[in-house]
PDB file of C-alpha atoms and ligand atoms in Angstrom:
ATOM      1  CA  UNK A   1       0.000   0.000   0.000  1.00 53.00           C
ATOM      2  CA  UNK A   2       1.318   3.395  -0.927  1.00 53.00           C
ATOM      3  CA  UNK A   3      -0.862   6.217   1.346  1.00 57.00           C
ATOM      4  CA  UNK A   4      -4.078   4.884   1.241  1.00 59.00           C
ATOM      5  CA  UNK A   5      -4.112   3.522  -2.148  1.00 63.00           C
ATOM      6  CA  UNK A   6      -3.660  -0.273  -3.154  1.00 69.00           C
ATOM      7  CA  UNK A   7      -1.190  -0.051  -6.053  1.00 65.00           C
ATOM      8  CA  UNK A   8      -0.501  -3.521  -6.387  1.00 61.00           C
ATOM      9  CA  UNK A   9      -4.478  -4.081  -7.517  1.00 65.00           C
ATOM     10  CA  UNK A  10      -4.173  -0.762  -9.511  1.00 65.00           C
ATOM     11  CA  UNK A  11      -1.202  -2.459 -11.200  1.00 60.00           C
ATOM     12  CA  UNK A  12      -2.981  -5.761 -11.870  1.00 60.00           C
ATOM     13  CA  UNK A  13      -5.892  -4.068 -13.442  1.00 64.00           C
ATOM     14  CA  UNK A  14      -3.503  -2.130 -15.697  1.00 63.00           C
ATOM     15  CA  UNK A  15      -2.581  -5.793 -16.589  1.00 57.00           C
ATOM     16  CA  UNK A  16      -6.316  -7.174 -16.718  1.00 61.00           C
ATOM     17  CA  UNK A  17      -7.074  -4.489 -19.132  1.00 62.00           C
ATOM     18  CA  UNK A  18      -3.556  -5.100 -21.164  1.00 57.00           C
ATOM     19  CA  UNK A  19      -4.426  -8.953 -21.458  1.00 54.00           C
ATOM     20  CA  UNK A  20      -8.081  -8.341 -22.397  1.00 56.00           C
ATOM     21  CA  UNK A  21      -7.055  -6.347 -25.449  1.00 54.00           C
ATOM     22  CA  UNK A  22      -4.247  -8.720 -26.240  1.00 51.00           C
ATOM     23  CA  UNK A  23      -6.998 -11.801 -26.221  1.00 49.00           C
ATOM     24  CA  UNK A  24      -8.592 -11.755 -29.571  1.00 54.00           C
ATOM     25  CA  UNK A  25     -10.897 -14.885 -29.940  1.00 53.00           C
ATOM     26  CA  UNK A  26     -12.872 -15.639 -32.939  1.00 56.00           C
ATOM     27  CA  UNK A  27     -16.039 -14.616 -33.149  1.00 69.00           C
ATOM     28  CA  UNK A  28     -16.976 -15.676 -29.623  1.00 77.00           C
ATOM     29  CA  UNK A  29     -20.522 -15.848 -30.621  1.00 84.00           C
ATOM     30  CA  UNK A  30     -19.952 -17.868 -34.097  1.00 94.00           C
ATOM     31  CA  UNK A  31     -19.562 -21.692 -32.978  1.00 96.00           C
ATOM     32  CA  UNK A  32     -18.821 -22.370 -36.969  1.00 97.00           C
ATOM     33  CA  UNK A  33     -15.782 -20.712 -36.182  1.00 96.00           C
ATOM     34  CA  UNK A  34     -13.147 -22.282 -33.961  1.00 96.00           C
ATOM     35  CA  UNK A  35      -9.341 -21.412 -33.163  1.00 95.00           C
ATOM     36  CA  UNK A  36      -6.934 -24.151 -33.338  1.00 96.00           C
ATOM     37  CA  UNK A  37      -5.992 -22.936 -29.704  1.00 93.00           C
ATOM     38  CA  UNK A  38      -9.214 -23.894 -28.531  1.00 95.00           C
ATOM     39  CA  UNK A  39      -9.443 -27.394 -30.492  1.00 96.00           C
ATOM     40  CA  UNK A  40      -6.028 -28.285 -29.538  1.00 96.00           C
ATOM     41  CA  UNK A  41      -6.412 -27.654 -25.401  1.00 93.00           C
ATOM     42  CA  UNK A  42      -8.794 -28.889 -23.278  1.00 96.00           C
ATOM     43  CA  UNK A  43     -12.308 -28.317 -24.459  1.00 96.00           C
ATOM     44  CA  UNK A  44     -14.011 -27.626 -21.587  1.00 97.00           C
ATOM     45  CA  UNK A  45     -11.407 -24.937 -20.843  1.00 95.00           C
ATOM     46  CA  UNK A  46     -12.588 -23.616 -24.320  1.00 95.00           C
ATOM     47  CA  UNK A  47     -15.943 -23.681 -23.776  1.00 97.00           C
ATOM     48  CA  UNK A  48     -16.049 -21.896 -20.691  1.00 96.00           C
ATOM     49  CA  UNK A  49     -14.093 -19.593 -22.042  1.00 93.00           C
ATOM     50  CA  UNK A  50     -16.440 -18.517 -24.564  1.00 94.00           C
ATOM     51  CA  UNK A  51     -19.766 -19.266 -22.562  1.00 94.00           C
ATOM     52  CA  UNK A  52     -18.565 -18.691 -18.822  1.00 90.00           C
ATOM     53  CA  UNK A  53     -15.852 -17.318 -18.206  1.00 91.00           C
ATOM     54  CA  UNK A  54     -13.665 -16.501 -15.391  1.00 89.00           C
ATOM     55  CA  UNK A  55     -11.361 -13.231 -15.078  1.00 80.00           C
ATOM     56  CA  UNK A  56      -7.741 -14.278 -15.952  1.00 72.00           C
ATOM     57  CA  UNK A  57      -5.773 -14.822 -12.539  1.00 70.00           C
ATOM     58  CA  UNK A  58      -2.588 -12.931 -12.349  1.00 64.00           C
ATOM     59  CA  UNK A  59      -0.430 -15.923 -13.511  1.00 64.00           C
ATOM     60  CA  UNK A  60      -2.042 -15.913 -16.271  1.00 65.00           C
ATOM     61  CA  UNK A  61      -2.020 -12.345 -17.548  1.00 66.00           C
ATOM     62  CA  UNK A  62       1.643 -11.971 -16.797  1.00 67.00           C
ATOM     63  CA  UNK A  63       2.039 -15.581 -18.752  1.00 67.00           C
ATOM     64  CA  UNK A  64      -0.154 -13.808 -22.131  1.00 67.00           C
ATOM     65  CA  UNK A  65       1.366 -10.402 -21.860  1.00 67.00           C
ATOM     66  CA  UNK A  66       4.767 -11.992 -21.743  1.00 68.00           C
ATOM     67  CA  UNK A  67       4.338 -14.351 -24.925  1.00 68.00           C
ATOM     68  CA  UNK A  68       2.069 -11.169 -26.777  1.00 67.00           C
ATOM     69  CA  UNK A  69       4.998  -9.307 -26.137  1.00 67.00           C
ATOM     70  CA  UNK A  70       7.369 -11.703 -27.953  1.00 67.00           C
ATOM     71  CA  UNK A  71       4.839 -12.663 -31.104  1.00 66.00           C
ATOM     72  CA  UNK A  72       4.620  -9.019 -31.393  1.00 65.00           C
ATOM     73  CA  UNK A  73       8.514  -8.728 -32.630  1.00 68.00           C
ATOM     74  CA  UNK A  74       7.177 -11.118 -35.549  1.00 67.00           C
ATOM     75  CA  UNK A  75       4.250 -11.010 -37.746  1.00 63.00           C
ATOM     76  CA  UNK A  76       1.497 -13.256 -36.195  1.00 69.00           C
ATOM     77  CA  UNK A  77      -0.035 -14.433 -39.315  1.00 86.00           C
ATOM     78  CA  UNK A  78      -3.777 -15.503 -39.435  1.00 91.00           C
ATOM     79  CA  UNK A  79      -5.895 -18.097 -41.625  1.00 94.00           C
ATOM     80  CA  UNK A  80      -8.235 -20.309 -42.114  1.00 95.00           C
ATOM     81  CA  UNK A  81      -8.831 -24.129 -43.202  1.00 96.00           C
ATOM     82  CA  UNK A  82     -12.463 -24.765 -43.710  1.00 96.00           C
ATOM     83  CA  UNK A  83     -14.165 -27.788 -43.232  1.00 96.00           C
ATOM     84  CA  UNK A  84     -17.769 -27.932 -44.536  1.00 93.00           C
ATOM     85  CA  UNK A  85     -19.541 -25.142 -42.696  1.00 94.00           C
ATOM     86  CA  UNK A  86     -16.399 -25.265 -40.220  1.00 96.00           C
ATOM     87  CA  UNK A  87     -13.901 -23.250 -39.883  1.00 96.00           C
ATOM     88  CA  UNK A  88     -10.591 -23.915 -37.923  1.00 96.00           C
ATOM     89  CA  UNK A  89      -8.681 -20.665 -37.508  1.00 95.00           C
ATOM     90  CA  UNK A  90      -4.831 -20.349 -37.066  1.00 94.00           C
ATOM     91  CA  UNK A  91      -1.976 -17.768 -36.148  1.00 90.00           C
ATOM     92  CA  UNK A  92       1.581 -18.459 -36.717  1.00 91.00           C
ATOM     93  CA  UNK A  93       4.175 -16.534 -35.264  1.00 89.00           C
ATOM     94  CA  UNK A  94       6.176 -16.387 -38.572  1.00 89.00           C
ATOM     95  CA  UNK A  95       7.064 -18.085 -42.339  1.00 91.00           C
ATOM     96  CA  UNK A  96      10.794 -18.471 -43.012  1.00 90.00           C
ATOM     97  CA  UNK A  97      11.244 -18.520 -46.269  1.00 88.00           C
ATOM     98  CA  UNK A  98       7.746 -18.633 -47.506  1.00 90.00           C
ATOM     99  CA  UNK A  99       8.252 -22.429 -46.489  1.00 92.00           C
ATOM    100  CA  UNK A 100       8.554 -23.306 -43.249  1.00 94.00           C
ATOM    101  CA  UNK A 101       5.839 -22.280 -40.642  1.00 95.00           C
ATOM    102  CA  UNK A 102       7.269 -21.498 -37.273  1.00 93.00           C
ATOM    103  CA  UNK A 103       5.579 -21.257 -33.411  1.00 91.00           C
ATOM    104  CA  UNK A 104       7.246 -20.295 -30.386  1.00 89.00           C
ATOM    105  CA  UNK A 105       6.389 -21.123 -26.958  1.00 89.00           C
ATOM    106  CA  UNK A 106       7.914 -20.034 -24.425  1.00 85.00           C
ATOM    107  CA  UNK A 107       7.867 -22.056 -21.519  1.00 88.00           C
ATOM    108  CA  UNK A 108       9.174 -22.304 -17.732  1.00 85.00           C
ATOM    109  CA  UNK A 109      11.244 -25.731 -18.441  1.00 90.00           C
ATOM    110  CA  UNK A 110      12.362 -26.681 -22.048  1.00 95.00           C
ATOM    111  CA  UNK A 111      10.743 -30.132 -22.619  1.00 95.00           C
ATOM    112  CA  UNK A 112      12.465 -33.211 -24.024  1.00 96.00           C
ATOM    113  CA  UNK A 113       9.731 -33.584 -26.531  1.00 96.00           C
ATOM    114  CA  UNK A 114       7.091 -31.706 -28.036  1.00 96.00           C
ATOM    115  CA  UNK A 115       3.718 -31.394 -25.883  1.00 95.00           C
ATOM    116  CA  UNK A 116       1.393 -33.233 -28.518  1.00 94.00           C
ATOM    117  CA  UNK A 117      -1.159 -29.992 -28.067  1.00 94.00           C
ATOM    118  CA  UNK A 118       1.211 -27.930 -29.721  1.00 96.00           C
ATOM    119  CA  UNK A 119       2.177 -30.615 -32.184  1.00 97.00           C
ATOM    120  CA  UNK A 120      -1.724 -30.086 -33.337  1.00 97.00           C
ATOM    121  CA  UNK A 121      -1.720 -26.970 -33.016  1.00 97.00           C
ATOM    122  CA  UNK A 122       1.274 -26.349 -35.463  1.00 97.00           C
ATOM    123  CA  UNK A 123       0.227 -29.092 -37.565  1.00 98.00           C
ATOM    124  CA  UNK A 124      -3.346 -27.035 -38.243  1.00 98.00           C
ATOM    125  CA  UNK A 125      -1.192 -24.376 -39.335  1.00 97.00           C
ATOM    126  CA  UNK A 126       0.465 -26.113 -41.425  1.00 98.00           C
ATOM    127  CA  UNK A 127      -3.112 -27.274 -43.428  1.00 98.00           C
ATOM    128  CA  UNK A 128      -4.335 -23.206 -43.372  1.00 97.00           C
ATOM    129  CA  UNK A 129      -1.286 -22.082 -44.147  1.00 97.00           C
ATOM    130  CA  UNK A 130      -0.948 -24.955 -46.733  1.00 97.00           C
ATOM    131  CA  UNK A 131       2.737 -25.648 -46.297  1.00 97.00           C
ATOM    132  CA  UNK A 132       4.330 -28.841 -45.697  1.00 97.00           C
ATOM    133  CA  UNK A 133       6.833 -28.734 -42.665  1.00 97.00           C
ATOM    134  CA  UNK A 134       6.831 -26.610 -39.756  1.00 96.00           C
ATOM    135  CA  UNK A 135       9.101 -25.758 -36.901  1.00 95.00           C
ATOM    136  CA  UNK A 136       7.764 -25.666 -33.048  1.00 96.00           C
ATOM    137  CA  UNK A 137      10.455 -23.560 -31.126  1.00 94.00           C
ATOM    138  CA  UNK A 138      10.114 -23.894 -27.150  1.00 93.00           C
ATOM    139  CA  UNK A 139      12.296 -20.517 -25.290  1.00 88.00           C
ATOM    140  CA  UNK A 140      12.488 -20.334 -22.089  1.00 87.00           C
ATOM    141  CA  UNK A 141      13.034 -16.272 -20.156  1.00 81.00           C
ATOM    142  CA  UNK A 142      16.780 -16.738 -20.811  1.00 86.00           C
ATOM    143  CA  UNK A 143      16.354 -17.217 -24.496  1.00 85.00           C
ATOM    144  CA  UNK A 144      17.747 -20.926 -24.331  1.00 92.00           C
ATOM    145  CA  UNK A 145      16.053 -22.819 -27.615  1.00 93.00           C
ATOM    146  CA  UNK A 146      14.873 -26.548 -28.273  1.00 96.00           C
ATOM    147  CA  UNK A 147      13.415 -27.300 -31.460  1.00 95.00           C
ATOM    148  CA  UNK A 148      11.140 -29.829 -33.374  1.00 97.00           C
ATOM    149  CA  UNK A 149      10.209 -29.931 -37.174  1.00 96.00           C
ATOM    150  CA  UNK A 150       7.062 -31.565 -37.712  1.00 97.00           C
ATOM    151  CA  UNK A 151       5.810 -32.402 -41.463  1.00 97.00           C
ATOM    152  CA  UNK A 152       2.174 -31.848 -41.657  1.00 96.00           C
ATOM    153  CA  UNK A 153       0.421 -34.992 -40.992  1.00 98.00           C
ATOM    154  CA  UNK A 154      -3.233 -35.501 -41.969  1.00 98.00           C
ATOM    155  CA  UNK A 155      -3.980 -38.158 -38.848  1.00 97.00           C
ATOM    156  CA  UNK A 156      -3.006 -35.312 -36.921  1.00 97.00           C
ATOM    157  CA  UNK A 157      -5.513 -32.840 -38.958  1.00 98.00           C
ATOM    158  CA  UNK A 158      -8.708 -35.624 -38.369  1.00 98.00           C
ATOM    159  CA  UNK A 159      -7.883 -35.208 -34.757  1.00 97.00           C
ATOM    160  CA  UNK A 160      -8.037 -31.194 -34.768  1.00 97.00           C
ATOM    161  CA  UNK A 161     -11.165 -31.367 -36.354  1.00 98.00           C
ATOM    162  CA  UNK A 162     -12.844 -33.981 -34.752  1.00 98.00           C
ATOM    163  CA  UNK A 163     -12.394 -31.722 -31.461  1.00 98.00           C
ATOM    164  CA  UNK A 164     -12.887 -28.705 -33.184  1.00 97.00           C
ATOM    165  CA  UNK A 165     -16.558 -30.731 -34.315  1.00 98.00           C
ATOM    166  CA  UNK A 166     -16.998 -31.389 -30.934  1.00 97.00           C
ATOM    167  CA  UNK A 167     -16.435 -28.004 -29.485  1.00 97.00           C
ATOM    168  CA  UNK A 168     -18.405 -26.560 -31.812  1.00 97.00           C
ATOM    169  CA  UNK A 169     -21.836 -28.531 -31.527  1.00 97.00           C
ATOM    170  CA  UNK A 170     -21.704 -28.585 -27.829  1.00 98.00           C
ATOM    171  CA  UNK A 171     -21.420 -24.750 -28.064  1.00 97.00           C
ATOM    172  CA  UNK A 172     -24.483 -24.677 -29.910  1.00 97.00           C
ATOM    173  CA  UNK A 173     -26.289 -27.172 -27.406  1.00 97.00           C
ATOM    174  CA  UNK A 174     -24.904 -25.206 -24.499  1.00 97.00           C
ATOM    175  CA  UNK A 175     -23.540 -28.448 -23.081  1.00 97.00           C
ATOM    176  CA  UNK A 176     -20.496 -28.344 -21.004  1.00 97.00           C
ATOM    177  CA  UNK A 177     -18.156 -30.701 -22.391  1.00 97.00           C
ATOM    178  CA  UNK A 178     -16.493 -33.519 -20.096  1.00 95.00           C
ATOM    179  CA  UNK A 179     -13.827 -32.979 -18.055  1.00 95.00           C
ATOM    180  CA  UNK A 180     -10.426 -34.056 -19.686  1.00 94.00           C
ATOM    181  CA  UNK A 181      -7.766 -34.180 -16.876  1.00 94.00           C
ATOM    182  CA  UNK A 182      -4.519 -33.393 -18.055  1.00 90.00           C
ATOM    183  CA  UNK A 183      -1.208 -31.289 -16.400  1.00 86.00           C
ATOM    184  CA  UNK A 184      -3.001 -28.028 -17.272  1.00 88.00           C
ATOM    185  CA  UNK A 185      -5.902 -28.618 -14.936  1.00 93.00           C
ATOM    186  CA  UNK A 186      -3.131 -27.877 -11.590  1.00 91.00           C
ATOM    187  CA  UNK A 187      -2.944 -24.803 -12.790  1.00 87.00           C
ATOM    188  CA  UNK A 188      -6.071 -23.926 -14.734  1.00 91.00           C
ATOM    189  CA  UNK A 189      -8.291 -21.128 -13.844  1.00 91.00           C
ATOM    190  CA  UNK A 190     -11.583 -23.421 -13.854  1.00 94.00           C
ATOM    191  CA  UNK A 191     -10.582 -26.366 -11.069  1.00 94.00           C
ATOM    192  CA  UNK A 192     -12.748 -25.603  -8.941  1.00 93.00           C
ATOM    193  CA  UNK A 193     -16.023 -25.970 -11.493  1.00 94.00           C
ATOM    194  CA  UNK A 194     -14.450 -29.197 -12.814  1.00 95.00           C
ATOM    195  CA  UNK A 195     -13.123 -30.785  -9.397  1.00 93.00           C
ATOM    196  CA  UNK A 196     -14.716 -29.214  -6.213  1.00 77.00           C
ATOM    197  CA  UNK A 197     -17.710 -30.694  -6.313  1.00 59.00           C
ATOM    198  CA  UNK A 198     -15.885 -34.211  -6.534  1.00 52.00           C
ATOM    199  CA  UNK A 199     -13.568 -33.189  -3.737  1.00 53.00           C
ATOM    200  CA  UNK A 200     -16.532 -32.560  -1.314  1.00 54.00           C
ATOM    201  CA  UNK A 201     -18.590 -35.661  -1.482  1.00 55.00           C
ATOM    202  CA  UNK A 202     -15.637 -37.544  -1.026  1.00 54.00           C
ATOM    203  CA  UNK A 203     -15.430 -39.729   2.181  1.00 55.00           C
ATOM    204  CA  UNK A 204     -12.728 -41.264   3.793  1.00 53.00           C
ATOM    205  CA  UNK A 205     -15.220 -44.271   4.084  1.00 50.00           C
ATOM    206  CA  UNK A 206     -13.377 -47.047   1.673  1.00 50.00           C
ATOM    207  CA  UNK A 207     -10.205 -46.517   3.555  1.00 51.00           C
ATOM    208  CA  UNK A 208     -12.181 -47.770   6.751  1.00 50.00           C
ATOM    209  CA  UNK A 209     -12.125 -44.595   8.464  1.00 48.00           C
ATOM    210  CA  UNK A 210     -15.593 -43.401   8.344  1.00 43.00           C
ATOM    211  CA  UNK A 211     -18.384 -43.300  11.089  1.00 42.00           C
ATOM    212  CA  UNK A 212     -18.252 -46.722  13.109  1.00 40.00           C
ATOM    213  CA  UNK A 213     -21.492 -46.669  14.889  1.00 34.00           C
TER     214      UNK A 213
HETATM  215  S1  LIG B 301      -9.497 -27.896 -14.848  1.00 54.55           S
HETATM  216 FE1  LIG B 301      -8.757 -29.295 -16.435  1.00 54.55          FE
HETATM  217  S2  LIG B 301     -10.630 -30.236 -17.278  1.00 54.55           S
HETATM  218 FE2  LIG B 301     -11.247 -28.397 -16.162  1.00 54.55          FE
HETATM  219  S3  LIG B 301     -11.326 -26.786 -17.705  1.00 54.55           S
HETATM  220 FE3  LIG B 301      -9.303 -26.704 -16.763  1.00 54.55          FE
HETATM  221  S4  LIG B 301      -7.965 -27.936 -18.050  1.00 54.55           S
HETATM  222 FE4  LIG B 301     -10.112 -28.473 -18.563  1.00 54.55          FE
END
């Protein structure tokens, strides 16, 4: 607190406003349209962020400012790869050479191998961008590199827009998809709505320990 005012909250809605103009979904209210970032995370998460959602927690904003701040230094390119009345939308952070399609994330640990969500997700740009081979670049805040080149892969494409078909109808339906448990969900905004409710009717009864008379 400085005087009487709370400039640590003043800061973080400085941030809250930053992030919310950095966020650009589709067309929240078009479920025909559907970002590659939503089909390739948990659905659920994408749902409620279209139908329900929660205010970013601070982790969070810092998190999207930081990686905004880096895409910004290249030239975020956006498309499209249509599927019937669907459309599957995706950025890439850059196109060396007019060949290879290239996505950074930057991350708190470089991984050993690719996290298969952003396999899909580079893979989709790959099909809107309609190149062949792409490069996934994970940077940590030091600006140490590991790569992977991925050659698109049209398994890989079936699986984006099977979820991406998913995601879509049960926006329509307004139905909540299922809860898809994953490393995310530690850390995810919504764990209470998908977990809380299991948490409290648990007993301690299999383990022998509830009432005994
Ligand atoms: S807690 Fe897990 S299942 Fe629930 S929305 Fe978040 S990532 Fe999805």
């Amino acid at each position: 607190m400085l005087g009487s005012r709370d400039v640590k909250k003043m800061i973080y809605k400085e941030f809250e406003s930053a992030y919310n103009n950095q966020i650009k979904y589709p067309d929240k209210s078009n479920p025909d349209k559907i970002h590659a970032n939503e089909a390739s995370r948990c659905t659920r998460l994408a749902y409620y962020e279209r139908k329900n959602p929660l205010p970013p927690d601070s982790n969070s904003t810092i998190s999207v400012l930081i990686k905004d701040s880096i895409r910004r230094l290249f030239s975020n390119l956006n498309s499209e790869y249509k599927v019937d009345a669907l459309s599957i939308l995706a950025s890439a952070d850059m196109i060396v050479d007019g060949e290879y399609v290239v996505k950074f994330e930057l991350v708190s640990k470089l991984p050993a191998t690719p996290h298969p969500r952003d396999l899909l997700y580079l893979n989709a740009c790959l099909f809107a961008f309609d190149k062949t081979d792409g490069i996934l670049i994970y940077t940590n805040i030091d600006g140490d590199t590991v790569e992977f080149s991925l050659t698109r892969n049209n398994r890989m494409l079936q699986e984006i827009v099977r979820r991406a078909k998913i995601l879509s109808t049960l926006l329509k339906e307004d139905r909540v998809p299922i809860v898809e448990p994953c490393e995310l969900c530690l850390s995810c905004k919504y764990y209470e709505r998908c977990y809380a409710q299991e948490r409290k009717n648990s007993s301690l009864g299999f383990l022998g320990l509830g009432k005994t008379g």
